[in-house]
Amino acid sequence: MIIEPGVSMDETIEDASASHLVGFCSQVQIKIEDNRVLLILPTAEEMPLELPWSEIWQEIKYLVKQREQSWPANAAVCLVVGDRLIDNRQLQSVEEVLTEAKLRLSAIRTSRRQTAVAAATAGYSVEQNLLPNPLSLFDVPPPSTEPVEMLAEPLYLKNTVRSGLEVRHPGTIIILGDVNPGGTVIAAGDVFVWGRLRGMAHAGARGNQMSQIMALQMEFTQLRIANSVARPPQKLPHNFVPEIAFMSKTGINLARASDFMKTHSFLLSEDCWVKKN
Amino acid sequence: MSRIIVITSGKGGVGKTTVTSNLGAAIANLGRKVALVDADFGLRNLDLLLGLEERVVYTALDVLAGECRLAQALVKDKRLNGLVLLPAAQNRNKESVEPEQMKTIITALAKGYDYIIVDSPAGIELGFRNSIVAAKEALIVTTPEIAAVRDADRVIGLLEAEGVSKINLIVNRIKPHMIEENKMMSVEDVLELLGVPLIGVIPDNEAVIVSTNKGEPLILGDPGSLPALAFKNIAQRLEGEKVPFLNFASDQGNILTKLRRIFGG
Ligand SMILES: Nc1ncnc2c1ncn2[C@@H]1O[C@H](COP(=O)(O)OP(=O)(O)OP(=O)(O)O)[C@@H](O)[C@H]1O
Ligand SMILES: [Mg+2]
């Protein structure tokens, strides 16, 4: 019943360099709260490798476009920037993107004085916060071994993740579309691809070994679960069935998705999935 | 309403400039007014391919600097009524043009021409942004190679993010005998990955190189050749006609002669 094509675990990342994979950094998030939209930028802490503003801005643009239908026209937006230094020009560039999506930048939430000054000067209302980032679900980056219970709400994307695009989310990611070669999906939770997975997917990116990757067609260039990495088998099957990738005792394995939950269970003591007898 | 179309690819050397010049000529040949814009600042060669190099006096930068009027900078093609070129400056720093300036020029051009076709430089940096800033449509050029297709995919993603939603695909340099021997990606493989509509398939053909070297678009220099036919078909499809796709099936790996219908319609 269970097919487990030869996906072998090639390597386990054990050295210090693993921490950047596991110390998951969330990027821009959008939440809807009390009739307004919160646009949350990653804190400096969540971003060990400082991203250039142009990339953050690109991502804001992309996310806003993605979720265009989720708010009424002219909805107010609060930009949550935590301890990040944001200048006038950057505020303006965010405003432009929001205006295009029929949103209105109304407030800035920050814990940093200079940012607050810039925002006030530009005429936005300022909500000052003393905590680093009160909205972050992960105030403290967890140590790599602790599975993380708290996940953000799933991120649902309805389009193709094309080459060069990297989607990161501190929860589960659901994609209705393909992940093309060169495209990357990184989730703290599970990854669902309702389409072909031909790029790279990383589930449990903060270290949760229970996380899984599911795709209608597994044609990935690489899979990662927690801190394990797998490359595709030499020979791809001709007839694809929906498959599920999971951590077994020996590393990342693939199984037919339809009966996986009936045939496997997660053993907490081993921190991996095992076959039921 | 004029159509503003950017020809772009991500990867370099896949045939953007070849497509711009030949497609531009083919559309003009249908009786349309066509302005070709060279957005490859620093590495201009659209004028070369069109055989107009010697007649370039002003460039887009001179227009922006106020040194000449837009109409003065346009080089008219004497062989084809309705075809003009707006050359790019070769000598100046390519960083010297901003997307907004490019938009101004293209919007002005749109008042007098049915088609504005912009030849973009390789890459996804400033030059690329300059060339897509005013575009309403894009033609993605790729060759059937993994690296080219990967870059095409990236560029499609960027165009979609910029709100350019009318995107069509041209697969260039098809070698039928290699596809038959399974040594090359097929057009279907490329299409299946990129997921945008196909508007043309161009064979890898010596006639293209000959016409490039002569500075004479195929529609003028070698109108009976297979690639000339391919460009003519793309022009007609842009005009909304349904033209069947060419199939360059080789005779036992011989010359590309046989034309057959593939992809219904
Ligand atoms: N269908 C074809 N058959 C044969 N040769 C071709 C074909 N298409 C393009 N070429 C050749 O490939 C080379 C590169 O083409 P071209 O300059 O149009 O590419 P490009 O994408 O504009 O390059 P760049 O990125 O440098 O601007 C040229 O020498 C051209 O003659
Ligand atoms: Mg070129």
Tab-separated table of C-alpha atoms in Angstrom, chain A residues 10-257:
chain	number	residue	atom	x	y	z
A	10	ASP	CA	21.452	13.261	1.831
A	11	GLU	CA	22.708	15.277	4.647
A	12	THR	CA	21.633	16.553	7.982
A	13	ILE	CA	22.696	20.003	8.783
A	14	GLU	CA	24.235	19.846	12.163
A	15	ASP	CA	26.795	22.564	12.329
A	16	ALA	CA	26.302	26.123	13.397
A	17	SER	CA	25.301	27.226	9.940
A	18	ALA	CA	22.066	25.355	10.508
A	19	SER	CA	20.856	27.971	12.886
A	20	HIS	CA	19.933	30.377	10.134
A	21	LEU	CA	17.690	27.769	8.614
A	22	VAL	CA	16.081	26.987	11.884
A	23	GLY	CA	16.101	30.394	13.475
A	24	PHE	CA	13.258	31.160	11.217
A	25	CYS	CA	12.882	34.719	10.216
A	26	SER	CA	9.475	35.890	9.305
A	27	GLN	CA	9.141	38.536	6.694
A	28	VAL	CA	6.331	40.942	6.042
A	29	GLN	CA	2.929	39.899	7.362
A	30	ILE	CA	-0.560	41.182	6.867
A	31	LYS	CA	-3.279	40.880	9.486
A	32	ILE	CA	-6.739	42.242	9.719
A	33	GLU	CA	-7.655	43.537	13.136
A	34	ASP	CA	-10.509	45.749	14.315
A	35	ASN	CA	-11.511	46.816	10.848
A	36	ARG	CA	-8.080	47.850	9.857
A	37	VAL	CA	-5.169	46.238	8.151
A	38	LEU	CA	-1.923	45.682	9.984
A	39	LEU	CA	1.130	45.580	7.791
A	40	ILE	CA	3.851	44.095	9.934
A	41	LEU	CA	7.501	44.365	9.016
A	42	PRO	CA	9.999	41.932	10.481
A	43	THR	CA	11.950	43.204	13.448
A	44	ALA	CA	15.700	43.466	13.248
A	45	GLU	CA	15.836	40.443	15.518
A	46	GLU	CA	13.774	38.327	13.182
A	47	MET	CA	16.023	39.287	10.314
A	48	PRO	CA	19.528	38.220	11.131
A	49	LEU	CA	20.592	38.951	7.583
A	50	GLU	CA	19.431	42.483	7.066
A	51	LEU	CA	17.334	42.694	3.924
A	52	PRO	CA	17.703	45.773	1.773
A	53	TRP	CA	14.688	48.038	1.862
A	54	SER	CA	14.014	47.455	-1.827
A	55	GLU	CA	13.359	43.778	-1.080
A	56	ILE	CA	11.096	44.468	1.843
A	57	TRP	CA	9.280	46.947	-0.329
A	58	GLN	CA	8.943	44.409	-3.156
A	59	GLU	CA	7.506	41.995	-0.682
A	60	ILE	CA	5.003	44.486	0.665
A	61	LYS	CA	3.944	45.135	-2.873
A	62	TYR	CA	3.578	41.467	-3.622
A	63	LEU	CA	1.655	40.674	-0.448
A	64	VAL	CA	-0.700	43.587	-0.809
A	65	LYS	CA	-1.448	42.549	-4.367
A	66	GLN	CA	-1.998	38.962	-3.251
A	67	ARG	CA	-4.584	39.915	-0.680
A	68	GLU	CA	-6.235	42.682	-2.610
A	69	GLN	CA	-9.692	41.202	-2.268
A	70	SER	CA	-9.520	40.807	1.501
A	71	TRP	CA	-10.403	44.345	2.532
A	72	PRO	CA	-12.891	47.061	1.648
A	73	ALA	CA	-11.721	49.958	-0.491
A	74	ASN	CA	-10.022	52.755	1.366
A	75	ALA	CA	-9.419	50.650	4.472
A	76	ALA	CA	-6.999	52.116	6.987
A	77	VAL	CA	-3.591	50.562	7.393
A	78	CYS	CA	-1.337	50.581	10.399
A	79	LEU	CA	2.273	49.945	9.531
A	80	VAL	CA	3.925	48.011	12.351
A	81	VAL	CA	7.656	48.510	12.143
A	82	GLY	CA	8.883	47.536	15.600
A	83	ASP	CA	12.413	48.698	16.205
A	84	ARG	CA	13.186	49.218	12.551
A	85	LEU	CA	14.481	52.553	11.348
A	86	ILE	CA	12.141	53.879	8.694
A	87	ASP	CA	12.722	57.190	6.982
A	88	ASN	CA	10.453	59.543	5.164
A	89	ARG	CA	11.159	58.196	1.708
A	90	GLN	CA	10.458	54.659	2.789
A	91	LEU	CA	7.168	55.721	4.327
A	92	GLN	CA	6.303	57.405	1.098
A	93	SER	CA	7.110	54.324	-0.968
A	94	VAL	CA	4.860	52.223	1.276
A	95	GLU	CA	2.097	54.762	0.929
A	96	GLU	CA	2.360	54.576	-2.863
A	97	VAL	CA	1.959	50.813	-2.871
A	98	LEU	CA	-1.014	51.028	-0.521
A	99	THR	CA	-2.700	53.761	-2.524
A	100	GLU	CA	-2.424	51.611	-5.610
A	101	ALA	CA	-4.250	48.846	-3.760
A	102	LYS	CA	-6.902	51.318	-2.584
A	103	LEU	CA	-5.614	51.292	0.966
A	104	ARG	CA	-4.849	54.254	3.155
A	105	LEU	CA	-1.787	54.470	5.362
A	106	SER	CA	-3.042	56.023	8.562
A	107	ALA	CA	-0.794	55.037	11.429
A	108	ILE	CA	2.702	53.839	12.230
A	109	ARG	CA	3.404	51.649	15.207
A	110	THR	CA	7.013	51.810	16.299
A	111	SER	CA	9.234	51.482	19.306
A	112	ARG	CA	11.957	53.616	17.792
A	113	ARG	CA	12.158	57.316	18.359
A	114	GLN	CA	13.564	58.365	14.951
A	115	THR	CA	10.932	56.368	13.115
A	116	ALA	CA	8.214	57.930	15.232
A	117	VAL	CA	9.550	61.382	14.433
A	118	ALA	CA	9.686	60.659	10.712
A	119	ALA	CA	6.128	59.321	10.778
A	120	ALA	CA	4.772	62.260	12.756
A	121	THR	CA	6.510	64.741	10.486
A	122	ALA	CA	4.918	63.077	7.490
A	123	GLY	CA	1.524	63.501	9.117
A	124	TYR	CA	0.729	59.965	10.206
A	125	SER	CA	-0.554	59.124	13.607
A	126	VAL	CA	2.049	57.365	15.690
A	127	GLU	CA	1.457	54.512	18.068
A	128	GLN	CA	4.508	54.082	20.194
A	129	ASN	CA	5.262	50.787	21.773
A	130	LEU	CA	7.927	49.957	24.223
A	131	LEU	CA	8.011	46.269	23.487
A	132	PRO	CA	10.206	45.269	20.564
A	133	ASN	CA	7.349	43.955	18.456
A	134	PRO	CA	4.170	43.321	20.373
A	135	LEU	CA	2.487	41.624	17.462
A	136	SER	CA	5.141	39.173	16.609
A	137	LEU	CA	4.136	35.692	17.529
A	138	PHE	CA	7.747	34.859	18.068
A	139	ASP	CA	9.171	37.455	20.347
A	140	VAL	CA	12.070	35.264	21.255
A	141	PRO	CA	13.676	33.253	18.491
A	142	PRO	CA	13.322	29.729	19.808
A	143	PRO	CA	16.285	27.425	20.220
A	144	SER	CA	16.501	25.004	17.346
A	145	THR	CA	15.450	21.909	19.246
A	146	GLU	CA	12.219	23.198	20.769
A	147	PRO	CA	9.304	22.555	18.491
A	148	VAL	CA	7.219	25.667	18.313
A	149	GLU	CA	3.575	25.395	19.197
A	150	MET	CA	2.423	28.823	18.237
A	151	LEU	CA	2.051	29.291	14.529
A	152	ALA	CA	0.651	32.182	12.596
A	153	GLU	CA	-2.565	31.678	10.672
A	154	PRO	CA	-2.003	29.812	7.413
A	155	LEU	CA	-0.994	31.835	4.394
A	156	TYR	CA	-3.085	31.062	1.357
A	157	LEU	CA	-1.621	31.953	-2.023
A	158	LYS	CA	-3.475	31.478	-5.231
A	159	ASN	CA	-0.844	31.729	-7.918
A	160	THR	CA	2.351	30.290	-9.246
A	161	VAL	CA	5.479	30.757	-7.179
A	162	ARG	CA	7.836	31.574	-10.002
A	163	SER	CA	11.594	31.447	-10.181
A	164	GLY	CA	13.300	33.945	-7.907
A	165	LEU	CA	10.359	34.314	-5.567
A	166	GLU	CA	10.759	33.258	-1.973
A	167	VAL	CA	7.652	32.921	0.153
A	168	ARG	CA	8.232	32.787	3.894
A	169	HIS	CA	5.622	32.521	6.559
A	170	PRO	CA	5.709	31.743	10.286
A	171	GLY	CA	2.854	29.279	9.886
A	172	THR	CA	1.521	26.861	7.309
A	173	ILE	CA	1.630	27.840	3.644
A	174	ILE	CA	-1.022	26.696	1.193
A	175	ILE	CA	-0.389	27.278	-2.490
A	176	LEU	CA	-2.990	26.792	-5.143
A	177	GLY	CA	-0.681	26.684	-8.134
A	178	ASP	CA	2.771	25.428	-8.972
A	179	VAL	CA	6.075	26.114	-7.309
A	180	ASN	CA	8.401	26.447	-10.267
A	181	PRO	CA	12.094	25.585	-10.352
A	182	GLY	CA	13.946	28.434	-8.661
A	183	GLY	CA	10.922	29.248	-6.496
A	184	THR	CA	11.162	28.779	-2.744
A	185	VAL	CA	8.568	28.205	-0.047
A	186	ILE	CA	9.607	28.316	3.592
A	187	ALA	CA	7.083	27.685	6.348
A	188	ALA	CA	7.314	27.287	10.077
A	189	GLY	CA	4.408	24.867	9.712
A	190	ASP	CA	3.401	22.611	6.822
A	191	VAL	CA	3.618	23.281	3.113
A	192	PHE	CA	0.683	22.354	0.879
A	193	VAL	CA	1.142	22.658	-2.857
A	194	TRP	CA	-2.041	22.056	-4.758
A	195	GLY	CA	-0.081	21.749	-7.978
A	196	ARG	CA	3.425	20.748	-8.972
A	197	LEU	CA	6.245	21.283	-6.547
A	198	ARG	CA	9.316	21.754	-8.701
A	199	GLY	CA	11.242	24.262	-6.636
A	200	MET	CA	12.360	24.127	-3.023
A	201	ALA	CA	10.071	23.665	-0.045
A	202	HIS	CA	11.008	23.870	3.604
A	203	ALA	CA	8.508	22.840	6.264
A	204	GLY	CA	9.093	23.156	9.985
A	205	ALA	CA	11.674	25.797	9.290
A	206	ARG	CA	11.899	26.634	12.973
A	207	GLY	CA	12.742	23.081	13.853
A	208	ASN	CA	9.424	21.263	14.099
A	209	GLN	CA	10.036	17.731	12.833
A	210	MET	CA	6.338	16.966	12.699
A	211	SER	CA	5.899	19.349	9.785
A	212	GLN	CA	5.105	17.966	6.377
A	213	ILE	CA	5.199	18.893	2.747
A	214	MET	CA	2.384	17.847	0.453
A	215	ALA	CA	2.103	18.221	-3.294
A	216	LEU	CA	-0.027	16.894	-6.104
A	217	GLN	CA	3.185	16.270	-8.031
A	218	MET	CA	6.485	15.949	-6.220
A	219	GLU	CA	9.132	17.103	-8.675
A	220	PHE	CA	11.089	19.196	-6.211
A	221	THR	CA	14.668	20.323	-6.591
A	222	GLN	CA	15.075	20.059	-2.836
A	223	LEU	CA	12.961	19.380	0.240
A	224	ARG	CA	13.727	20.435	3.767
A	225	ILE	CA	11.976	19.489	6.941
A	226	ALA	CA	13.271	21.038	10.164
A	227	ASN	CA	17.012	20.727	9.667
A	228	SER	CA	17.128	17.841	7.220
A	229	VAL	CA	17.611	18.136	3.508
A	230	ALA	CA	16.599	15.741	0.743
A	231	ARG	CA	17.286	15.752	-2.939
A	232	PRO	CA	14.983	14.106	-5.450
A	233	PRO	CA	15.414	10.463	-6.369
A	234	GLN	CA	17.418	9.793	-9.526
A	235	LYS	CA	14.376	8.673	-11.423
A	236	LEU	CA	11.127	10.545	-11.243
A	237	PRO	CA	8.006	8.431	-11.601
A	238	HIS	CA	5.980	8.822	-14.773
A	239	ASN	CA	2.615	8.769	-13.122
A	240	PHE	CA	2.460	11.145	-10.261
A	241	VAL	CA	0.169	10.672	-7.296
A	242	PRO	CA	-0.241	13.221	-4.529
A	243	GLU	CA	2.529	12.619	-2.066
A	244	ILE	CA	3.499	13.673	1.386
A	245	ALA	CA	7.026	14.215	2.654
A	246	PHE	CA	7.695	13.589	6.325
A	247	MET	CA	10.490	12.955	8.795
A	248	SER	CA	11.049	9.260	9.415
A	249	LYS	CA	13.702	7.728	11.602
A	250	THR	CA	16.092	7.643	8.665
A	251	GLY	CA	15.390	11.085	7.299
A	252	ILE	CA	12.914	12.606	4.882
A	253	ASN	CA	10.603	10.082	3.241
A	254	LEU	CA	7.816	10.241	0.725
A	255	ALA	CA	4.519	8.393	0.919
A	256	ARG	CA	1.277	8.413	-0.960
A	257	ALA	CA	-0.789	11.197	0.558
